[in-house]
Tab-separated table of C-alpha atoms in Angstrom:
chain	number	residue	atom	x	y	z
B	1	PHE	CA	18.638	-10.992	57.503
B	2	PRO	CA	21.347	-13.633	57.381
B	3	THR	CA	22.680	-14.920	60.700
B	4	PHE	CA	25.363	-12.678	62.190
B	5	ASP	CA	27.007	-12.245	65.620
B	6	ASP	CA	26.871	-9.038	67.587
B	7	THR	CA	26.909	-7.893	71.217
B	8	LEU	CA	23.752	-6.754	72.940
B	9	ARG	CA	24.259	-3.474	74.744
B	10	LEU	CA	22.083	-1.138	76.768
B	11	GLN	CA	20.395	1.318	74.397
B	12	ASP	CA	19.134	4.860	75.003
B	13	ASP	CA	15.668	3.512	75.736
B	14	TYR	CA	17.221	1.153	78.370
B	15	SER	CA	16.521	-1.900	76.246
B	16	LEU	CA	19.101	-4.399	75.099
B	17	GLY	CA	20.052	-4.053	71.454
B	18	PHE	CA	22.811	-3.173	69.037
B	19	THR	CA	23.821	-0.776	66.281
B	20	ARG	CA	25.950	-1.999	63.380
B	21	LYS	CA	26.564	-1.634	59.666
B	22	THR	CA	26.105	-4.157	56.901
B	23	PRO	CA	29.045	-5.274	54.778
B	24	SER	CA	29.908	-2.887	51.926
B	25	ASP	CA	27.779	-4.883	49.489
B	26	GLY	CA	24.853	-5.079	51.927
B	27	PHE	CA	22.816	-7.997	53.248
B	28	ALA	CA	20.376	-10.171	51.324
B	29	ILE	CA	17.099	-10.048	53.252
B	30	TYR	CA	14.039	-12.299	53.382
B	31	GLY	CA	15.787	-15.197	51.730
B	32	GLY	CA	17.159	-13.078	48.880
B	33	LYS	CA	13.880	-11.354	47.997
B	34	GLY	CA	15.453	-7.959	48.733
B	35	ARG	CA	18.723	-6.349	49.720
B	36	TYR	CA	19.659	-3.798	52.359
B	37	ASN	CA	22.826	-1.747	52.892
B	38	ASN	CA	23.964	0.509	55.781
B	39	ASP	CA	22.952	0.906	59.449
B	40	ILE	CA	20.988	-1.695	61.445
B	41	HIS	CA	19.649	-0.810	64.875
B	42	LEU	CA	17.856	-3.079	67.371
B	43	SER	CA	16.105	-1.638	70.436
B	44	HIS	CA	12.812	-1.651	72.279
B	45	LYS	CA	11.405	0.117	69.155
B	46	GLY	CA	12.152	-2.911	67.008
B	47	LEU	CA	14.576	-3.700	64.213
B	48	LYS	CA	15.209	-0.573	62.200
B	49	GLY	CA	17.535	0.655	59.514
B	50	SER	CA	18.796	3.808	57.868
B	51	GLY	CA	20.177	3.216	54.417
B	52	ASP	CA	19.446	1.743	51.000
B	53	PHE	CA	16.798	-0.860	50.207
B	54	GLU	CA	16.664	-2.794	46.904
B	55	TYR	CA	13.974	-4.956	45.313
B	56	LEU	CA	14.185	-6.164	41.723
B	57	THR	CA	15.334	-3.060	39.777
B	58	SER	CA	14.122	-0.568	42.418
B	59	ARG	CA	16.285	1.244	44.925
B	60	ALA	CA	15.101	3.359	47.856
B	61	SER	CA	17.014	5.445	50.391
B	62	ALA	CA	15.402	6.118	53.750
B	63	GLU	CA	16.459	7.467	57.116
B	64	GLU	CA	13.973	5.207	58.862
B	65	ILE	CA	13.199	1.659	57.772
B	66	PHE	CA	11.132	-0.748	59.865
B	67	PHE	CA	11.901	-4.442	59.416
B	68	PHE	CA	9.262	-7.005	60.415
B	69	PRO	CA	9.323	-10.814	60.087
B	70	ASP	CA	6.989	-10.710	57.080
B	71	SER	CA	7.333	-7.159	55.716
B	72	THR	CA	9.254	-3.888	55.614
B	73	ASN	CA	7.950	-0.318	55.834
B	74	LEU	CA	9.950	2.721	54.815
B	75	TYR	CA	9.463	6.434	54.248
B	76	THR	CA	11.887	7.221	51.473
B	77	GLN	CA	13.912	10.316	50.730
B	78	SER	CA	14.611	8.947	47.254
B	79	PHE	CA	13.071	6.168	45.194
B	80	ALA	CA	13.987	4.925	41.724
B	81	ILE	CA	13.281	2.056	39.337
B	82	ALA	CA	15.930	1.344	36.716
B	83	GLN	CA	14.712	0.785	33.168
B	84	VAL	CA	14.742	-2.788	31.824
B	85	GLN	CA	14.130	-3.164	28.075
B	86	SER	CA	14.218	-6.942	27.655
B	87	GLY	CA	12.384	-9.853	29.231
B	88	ILE	CA	10.057	-8.525	31.924
B	89	GLU	CA	10.293	-4.813	31.169
B	90	PHE	CA	10.328	-1.947	33.661
B	91	PRO	CA	10.225	1.809	33.001
B	92	ASP	CA	12.530	4.473	34.360
B	93	VAL	CA	10.835	5.880	37.496
B	94	LYS	CA	12.027	8.441	40.064
B	95	ASN	CA	10.638	10.186	43.126
B	96	THR	CA	11.797	11.615	46.431
B	97	GLU	CA	9.433	11.246	49.396
B	98	THR	CA	7.257	8.131	49.213
B	99	TYR	CA	5.881	5.498	51.550
B	100	ALA	CA	6.772	1.931	50.577
B	101	HIS	CA	5.473	-1.372	51.947
B	102	PHE	CA	7.377	-4.526	51.031
B	103	GLU	CA	5.830	-7.990	51.356
B	104	PRO	CA	8.653	-10.366	50.442
B	105	TYR	CA	6.705	-13.607	50.726
B	106	ASN	CA	3.997	-12.209	48.460
B	107	ASP	CA	6.749	-10.876	46.185
B	108	LYS	CA	5.397	-7.351	45.927
B	109	LEU	CA	6.366	-3.772	46.709
B	110	ASN	CA	3.684	-1.097	47.082
B	111	VAL	CA	4.900	2.460	46.653
B	112	TYR	CA	2.630	5.366	47.570
B	113	LYS	CA	2.939	9.018	46.539
B	114	THR	CA	3.180	11.300	49.577
B	115	ASN	CA	4.202	14.676	48.096
B	116	ASP	CA	5.635	14.995	44.605
B	117	GLU	CA	4.458	13.047	41.588
B	118	PHE	CA	6.563	10.213	40.164
B	119	ASP	CA	8.789	11.037	37.184
B	120	PHE	CA	8.411	8.436	34.417
B	121	TYR	CA	10.292	7.651	31.210
B	122	ASN	CA	13.245	9.986	31.784
B	123	GLU	CA	10.952	12.866	32.724
B	124	GLN	CA	8.701	12.537	29.677
B	125	ALA	CA	5.741	11.931	31.993
B	126	THR	CA	4.667	12.259	35.600
B	127	PHE	CA	2.324	10.085	37.637
B	128	ALA	CA	0.018	11.023	40.500
B	129	GLY	CA	-0.967	7.749	42.109
B	130	ASN	CA	0.344	4.550	43.638
B	131	LEU	CA	2.525	1.785	42.210
B	132	LEU	CA	2.757	-1.969	42.628
B	133	MET	CA	6.001	-3.680	41.668
B	134	ARG	CA	6.216	-7.456	41.223
B	135	PRO	CA	8.466	-9.846	39.293
B	136	THR	CA	5.774	-9.857	36.596
B	137	GLY	CA	6.054	-6.085	36.041
B	138	LEU	CA	4.966	-2.663	37.264
B	139	THR	CA	1.339	-1.538	37.558
B	140	GLY	CA	-0.374	1.481	39.061
B	141	GLY	CA	-3.560	3.459	39.404
B	142	GLY	CA	-3.889	7.224	39.086
B	143	ILE	CA	-3.219	10.002	36.563
B	144	MET	CA	-0.394	9.996	34.022
B	145	SER	CA	0.539	13.492	32.791
B	146	LEU	CA	2.534	14.004	29.607
B	147	ASP	CA	3.038	17.147	27.553
B	148	LYS	CA	-0.392	18.828	27.594
B	149	ALA	CA	-2.304	15.621	28.303
B	150	LYS	CA	-3.581	13.597	31.226
B	151	VAL	CA	-4.520	9.894	31.169
B	152	ASN	CA	-6.618	8.527	34.022
B	153	SER	CA	-7.025	4.844	34.902
B	154	ASN	CA	-7.463	2.610	37.914
B	155	LEU	CA	-4.968	0.153	36.456
B	156	PHE	CA	-2.011	0.978	34.218
B	157	THR	CA	0.513	-1.588	33.012
B	158	TYR	CA	4.010	-0.168	32.446
B	159	ASN	CA	6.723	-1.345	30.074
B	160	ALA	CA	10.108	0.157	29.249
B	161	ASN	CA	8.782	2.666	26.705
B	162	TRP	CA	5.004	2.411	26.813
B	163	PHE	CA	2.098	2.087	29.187
B	164	GLY	CA	-1.446	0.899	28.688
B	165	SER	CA	-4.785	0.238	30.296
B	166	ASP	CA	-7.930	-1.714	29.479
B	167	THR	CA	-10.066	1.225	30.618
B	168	ALA	CA	-8.771	4.784	30.583
B	169	SER	CA	-9.792	8.353	29.844
B	170	LEU	CA	-7.617	10.866	27.993
B	171	ARG	CA	-7.730	14.649	28.230
B	172	VAL	CA	-5.620	16.954	26.059
B	173	PHE	CA	-5.384	20.671	26.806
B	174	GLU	CA	-4.629	23.854	24.907
B	175	ASP	CA	-1.605	25.977	25.831
B	176	GLY	CA	-3.798	28.082	28.091
B	177	GLY	CA	-5.118	25.021	29.936
B	178	LYS	CA	-8.538	24.882	28.253
B	179	LEU	CA	-9.777	21.384	27.382
B	180	ALA	CA	-9.067	20.603	23.701
B	181	PHE	CA	-10.517	17.099	23.593
B	182	LYS	CA	-11.466	14.283	25.914
B	183	ALA	CA	-11.681	10.539	25.257
B	184	ASN	CA	-13.699	8.376	27.637
B	185	ASN	CA	-13.667	4.650	28.461
B	186	LEU	CA	-11.067	3.471	25.958
B	187	LYS	CA	-8.504	0.691	25.859
B	188	SER	CA	-5.227	2.609	25.681
B	189	HIS	CA	-1.643	2.048	24.552
B	190	ILE	CA	0.680	5.071	24.735
B	191	ASP	CA	4.214	4.704	23.383
B	192	LEU	CA	6.695	7.335	24.550
B	193	ALA	CA	9.359	6.156	22.095
B	194	LEU	CA	7.051	6.443	19.073
B	195	ARG	CA	5.306	9.475	20.581
B	196	GLU	CA	1.841	8.155	19.802
B	197	GLY	CA	-1.214	6.799	21.555
B	198	ILE	CA	-3.565	4.142	20.207
B	199	PHE	CA	-7.037	3.852	21.728
B	200	HIS	CA	-9.781	1.299	21.005
B	201	SER	CA	-13.446	1.316	21.898
B	202	ASN	CA	-14.783	-0.570	24.897
B	203	GLY	CA	-18.333	-0.427	23.557
B	204	ALA	CA	-21.192	2.041	23.637
B	205	GLY	CA	-19.663	4.058	26.486
B	206	SER	CA	-16.497	4.861	24.516
B	207	TYR	CA	-16.558	8.303	22.949
B	208	VAL	CA	-14.528	11.444	22.258
B	209	GLU	CA	-15.564	14.978	23.192
B	210	LEU	CA	-14.497	17.850	20.900
B	211	PRO	CA	-15.529	20.978	22.847
B	212	ALA	CA	-14.397	23.564	20.283
B	213	ASN	CA	-16.620	21.946	17.658
B	214	GLN	CA	-19.433	21.057	20.071
B	215	TYR	CA	-19.336	17.463	18.833
B	216	ILE	CA	-18.893	14.042	20.348
B	217	SER	CA	-17.804	10.970	18.421
B	218	TYR	CA	-18.461	7.318	19.201
B	219	ILE	CA	-15.290	5.768	17.849
B	220	ASP	CA	-13.928	2.338	17.075
B	221	LYS	CA	-10.295	3.490	17.076
B	222	LEU	CA	-8.336	6.652	17.855
B	223	LYS	CA	-4.695	7.410	17.029
B	224	TRP	CA	-3.075	10.365	18.806
B	225	ALA	CA	0.129	11.825	17.311
B	226	MET	CA	1.619	13.726	20.237
B	227	ASP	CA	4.200	15.897	18.510
B	228	GLU	CA	1.952	16.676	15.517
B	229	GLU	CA	-0.881	17.498	17.947
B	230	SER	CA	-3.398	15.625	15.836
B	231	LEU	CA	-5.939	12.816	16.043
B	232	MET	CA	-7.030	10.211	13.535
B	233	LEU	CA	-10.450	8.859	14.439
B	234	GLY	CA	-11.607	5.590	12.924
B	235	ASP	CA	-9.859	2.746	11.135
B	236	GLU	CA	-9.587	2.623	7.336
B	237	ILE	CA	-8.722	-1.084	7.380
B	238	ALA	CA	-11.426	-2.362	9.731
B	239	SER	CA	-14.846	-3.306	8.423
B	240	GLY	CA	-17.932	-1.503	9.652
B	241	GLU	CA	-19.468	1.938	9.270
B	242	GLY	CA	-16.815	3.786	11.274
B	243	SER	CA	-17.316	6.492	13.887
B	244	LYS	CA	-20.576	8.275	14.671
B	245	PHE	CA	-20.321	12.059	15.032
B	246	VAL	CA	-23.082	13.786	16.996
B	247	SER	CA	-23.524	17.533	17.429
B	248	VAL	CA	-24.209	18.702	20.983
B	249	HIS	CA	-24.916	22.256	19.833
B	250	PRO	CA	-28.268	23.182	21.414
B	251	ALA	CA	-29.696	24.478	18.111
B	252	GLN	CA	-28.780	21.466	15.972
B	253	ASP	CA	-31.201	18.824	17.293
B	254	SER	CA	-28.504	16.126	17.725
B	255	LEU	CA	-27.430	16.293	14.085
B	256	SER	CA	-25.332	13.195	13.350
B	257	PHE	CA	-23.474	11.327	10.616
B	258	MET	CA	-21.198	8.315	10.221
B	259	ALA	CA	-17.606	8.696	8.985
B	260	LYS	CA	-15.119	5.988	8.106
B	261	THR	CA	-12.242	8.156	9.360
B	262	ALA	CA	-11.690	11.720	10.502
B	263	PHE	CA	-8.554	13.831	10.922
B	264	TYR	CA	-8.542	16.407	13.712
B	265	SER	CA	-5.798	18.944	14.339
B	266	LEU	CA	-5.381	20.535	17.737
B	267	LYS	CA	-3.900	23.568	15.952
B	268	ASP	CA	-7.004	24.634	14.019
B	269	TYR	CA	-9.768	22.499	15.656
B	270	ILE	CA	-11.332	21.435	12.363
B	271	ILE	CA	-12.850	17.968	11.846
B	272	HIS	CA	-11.995	16.575	8.408
B	273	ALA	CA	-14.349	13.600	8.034
B	274	ASN	CA	-13.919	11.073	5.223
B	275	GLY	CA	-16.073	8.203	4.048
B	276	VAL	CA	-19.360	9.931	4.901
B	277	GLU	CA	-21.875	8.103	2.747
B	278	ASP	CA	-24.917	10.185	3.649
B	279	ILE	CA	-26.453	12.576	6.170
B	280	ALA	CA	-30.160	12.454	7.088
B	281	ILE	CA	-31.557	15.990	7.393
B	282	ALA	CA	-35.301	16.569	7.921
B	283	ASP	CA	-37.000	14.435	5.238
B	284	ALA	CA	-33.986	14.392	2.912
B	285	ILE	CA	-30.849	12.317	2.474
B	286	ILE	CA	-27.760	14.312	1.547
B	287	TYR	CA	-24.855	12.558	-0.167
B	288	PRO	CA	-21.598	14.561	0.143
B	289	ASP	CA	-19.329	14.626	-2.891
B	290	SER	CA	-16.433	12.149	-2.395
B	291	GLY	CA	-17.756	11.458	1.126
B	292	ILE	CA	-15.974	14.504	2.584
B	293	VAL	CA	-17.504	16.616	5.383
B	294	THR	CA	-15.698	19.418	7.233
B	295	VAL	CA	-16.846	20.663	10.645
B	296	ALA	CA	-15.400	23.937	11.944
B	297	LYS	CA	-15.655	25.434	15.417
B	298	LYS	CA	-19.084	25.921	17.030
B	299	ALA	CA	-20.531	22.959	15.080
B	300	VAL	CA	-20.478	24.757	11.718
B	301	ILE	CA	-20.566	22.262	8.836
B	302	GLU	CA	-18.839	23.887	5.899
B	303	THR	CA	-20.815	24.204	2.657
B	304	LEU	CA	-21.029	20.986	0.641
B	305	TYR	CA	-20.305	21.317	-3.080
B	306	GLY	CA	-21.268	18.821	-5.767
B	307	ALA	CA	-23.573	16.961	-3.388
B	308	LYS	CA	-26.673	14.917	-4.167
B	309	VAL	CA	-29.979	15.469	-2.345
B	310	LEU	CA	-32.728	12.832	-2.253
B	311	ALA	CA	-36.182	13.975	-1.082
B	312	ASP	CA	-38.032	12.698	0.599
B	313	ASP	CA	-36.448	9.717	2.348
B	314	LEU	CA	-39.668	7.642	2.148
B	315	THR	CA	-41.023	8.254	-1.357
B	316	GLU	CA	-37.668	9.066	-3.020
B	317	TYR	CA	-39.540	11.029	-5.683
B	318	HIS	CA	-36.970	13.768	-6.287
B	319	THR	CA	-33.201	13.979	-6.698
B	320	PHE	CA	-31.044	17.096	-6.960
B	321	THR	CA	-27.507	16.793	-8.301
B	322	ASN	CA	-24.450	19.040	-8.340
B	323	ALA	CA	-26.003	20.651	-5.289
B	324	LEU	CA	-24.584	23.330	-3.050
B	325	VAL	CA	-25.808	22.480	0.471
B	326	ASP	CA	-25.658	24.295	3.808
B	327	ILE	CA	-26.637	22.055	6.726
B	328	LYS	CA	-28.078	23.997	9.654
B	329	SER	CA	-29.374	21.252	11.967
B	330	ALA	CA	-30.838	17.761	11.960
B	331	ASN	CA	-34.110	19.282	10.708
B	332	ASN	CA	-32.981	22.179	8.558
B	333	TYR	CA	-30.870	22.763	5.468
B	334	THR	CA	-30.765	25.072	2.470
B	335	ALA	CA	-29.470	24.207	-0.969
B	336	SER	CA	-29.465	24.855	-4.676
B	337	GLY	CA	-28.953	22.301	-7.403
B	338	ASP	CA	-29.865	20.726	-10.711
B	339	TYR	CA	-32.979	18.643	-11.248
B	340	THR	CA	-33.514	16.254	-14.140
B	341	TYR	CA	-37.066	16.514	-15.471
B	342	LYS	CA	-38.522	13.858	-17.777
B	343	ASP	CA	-41.208	15.158	-20.115
B	344	ALA	CA	-44.171	13.226	-21.471
B	345	MET	CA	-41.955	11.777	-24.184
B	346	ASN	CA	-39.415	10.637	-21.581
B	347	ASN	CA	-36.848	13.183	-22.702
B	348	GLU	CA	-34.578	14.522	-19.975
B	349	GLN	CA	-34.144	18.250	-19.350
B	350	LYS	CA	-32.340	20.151	-16.587
B	351	ILE	CA	-34.005	22.611	-14.236
B	352	PHE	CA	-31.890	24.630	-11.846
B	353	PHE	CA	-33.554	25.043	-8.442
B	354	LYS	CA	-32.111	28.152	-6.860
B	355	GLU	CA	-33.941	27.698	-3.557
B	356	ILE	CA	-34.215	24.345	-1.777
B	357	ARG	CA	-35.229	24.482	1.863
B	358	VAL	CA	-37.276	22.911	4.657
B	359	ASN	CA	-40.682	24.323	5.602
B	360	THR	CA	-42.150	24.521	9.100
B	361	ASP	CA	-43.420	20.930	8.790
B	362	THR	CA	-39.820	19.756	8.084
B	363	ILE	CA	-40.769	18.947	4.477
B	364	THR	CA	-38.365	19.794	1.680
B	365	ILE	CA	-39.725	22.349	-0.782
B	366	ALA	CA	-37.963	23.960	-3.713
B	367	ARG	CA	-38.401	26.617	-6.385
B	368	GLY	CA	-36.667	26.777	-9.725
B	369	GLU	CA	-36.972	28.850	-12.840
B	370	VAL	CA	-36.926	28.216	-16.550
B	371	ALA	CA	-35.471	31.348	-18.097
B	372	SER	CA	-37.226	33.064	-20.998
B	373	ASP	CA	-34.251	32.464	-23.272
B	374	LYS	CA	-34.245	28.711	-22.633
B	375	VAL	CA	-36.186	26.139	-24.617
B	376	PHE	CA	-38.039	23.806	-22.258
B	377	HIS	CA	-40.522	21.219	-23.565
B	378	LEU	CA	-43.306	19.857	-21.402
B	379	ASP	CA	-44.332	17.535	-24.228
B	380	ASN	CA	-44.570	17.630	-28.010
B	381	LYS	CA	-47.280	20.310	-27.863
B	382	PHE	CA	-46.239	22.717	-25.105
B	383	ASP	CA	-43.153	24.677	-24.122
B	384	PHE	CA	-42.791	26.383	-20.748
B	385	LYS	CA	-41.031	29.401	-19.274
B	386	GLY	CA	-41.372	30.534	-15.656
B	387	ASN	CA	-41.327	29.201	-12.091
B	388	VAL	CA	-41.291	25.549	-11.054
B	389	ASP	CA	-42.246	24.472	-7.522
B	390	LEU	CA	-41.516	21.150	-5.832
B	391	ILE	CA	-42.825	19.515	-2.671
B	392	ALA	CA	-40.819	16.454	-1.693
B	393	ARG	CA	-43.744	14.173	-0.844
B	394	ILE	CA	-45.621	14.983	-4.085
B	395	CYS	CA	-44.293	13.278	-7.191
B	396	VAL	CA	-45.289	15.923	-9.776
B	397	LEU	CA	-43.850	19.401	-10.195
B	398	LYS	CA	-45.981	22.540	-10.258
B	399	PHE	CA	-45.377	24.770	-13.269
B	400	SER	CA	-46.678	28.344	-13.071
B	401	SER	CA	-46.233	31.137	-15.565
B	402	ILE	CA	-46.345	30.938	-19.349
B	403	PHE	CA	-47.125	27.941	-21.524
B	404	TYR	CA	-46.527	28.040	-25.264
B	405	LEU	CA	-48.547	25.933	-27.675
B	406	LEU	CA	-46.383	24.486	-30.399
B	407	ARG	CA	-47.744	24.449	-33.970
């Protein structure tokens, strides 16, 4: 406090002290580090106050404030930080009952939640945790809650309209409170003015859980559109393979694929993956048409149309085109598709394989048919009509039924 004159009188506790008020504009305290306005009371219990305390853009009202030579403690009935949008930014913050500890010569104010959560950003978010205010800005550790989401971090940095963290987890919930998705160990930046969150990977431990789909995704980038209730996983601009999607369905044997980007709506819980070059299933490589893969709830991959199937992945003997493919697990799929057969004269002919599947040894096998009304040449001497069988690891096809000798 600045130097002032007053008269020491006998107090209720029989100590010498005084009770007085500050001037209407208050007193600068601790060499101007803070400001205090209202009652000052000195007794055997120490130097106390009941009034308003200010530090930087914060203001606290308390019925009991304890002033010490190097610090101040107060249990507030109201606490607020005024928003600053230029220079060193501060967000709008409000609370009622808190405990605050001011260290003027370390230039910091710690504010601890005692009952209610802090209101942030004009009531767009709440915070359950503790805050540290310094001339360099506002930080805190705890849980930020906004709309139907919660963000958890040991260290948030707050600006006027956004907050961020180098390591955070994000959980978004359905209307009924059930977990819709969870992002773990991500660098976060959430902008309340733009109503979006941008998250970047911190390495191998950064991933997203999609419970409705029974998938997890190891991402490089995640964009969360709050009002649209949607996610964009991956980065179209960045180089690299993109995000890895892995099924956690117990019957799918950790089925996985890479996608450049994926759109996910929290309204229908469908993964729309783009830039999927291939999917390894059993001994085959499946190439989706246009790189598009759709995953519905309960890990169901929707039927692929116009796909290409290469079998097997070691010998690469056989290729099916214009295939219709149903992926069941990492070791099982069924399909149908066209096969280009080259006869002894190197002429190309199409065979439609109605049944393509995986046997118990996880080897792709297939059966097609040459219809009786179709002309199919094996060479310049024989025509064929009937069944055609294929085993992925064997280069030749097996023809069984009727052979016609040409004259």
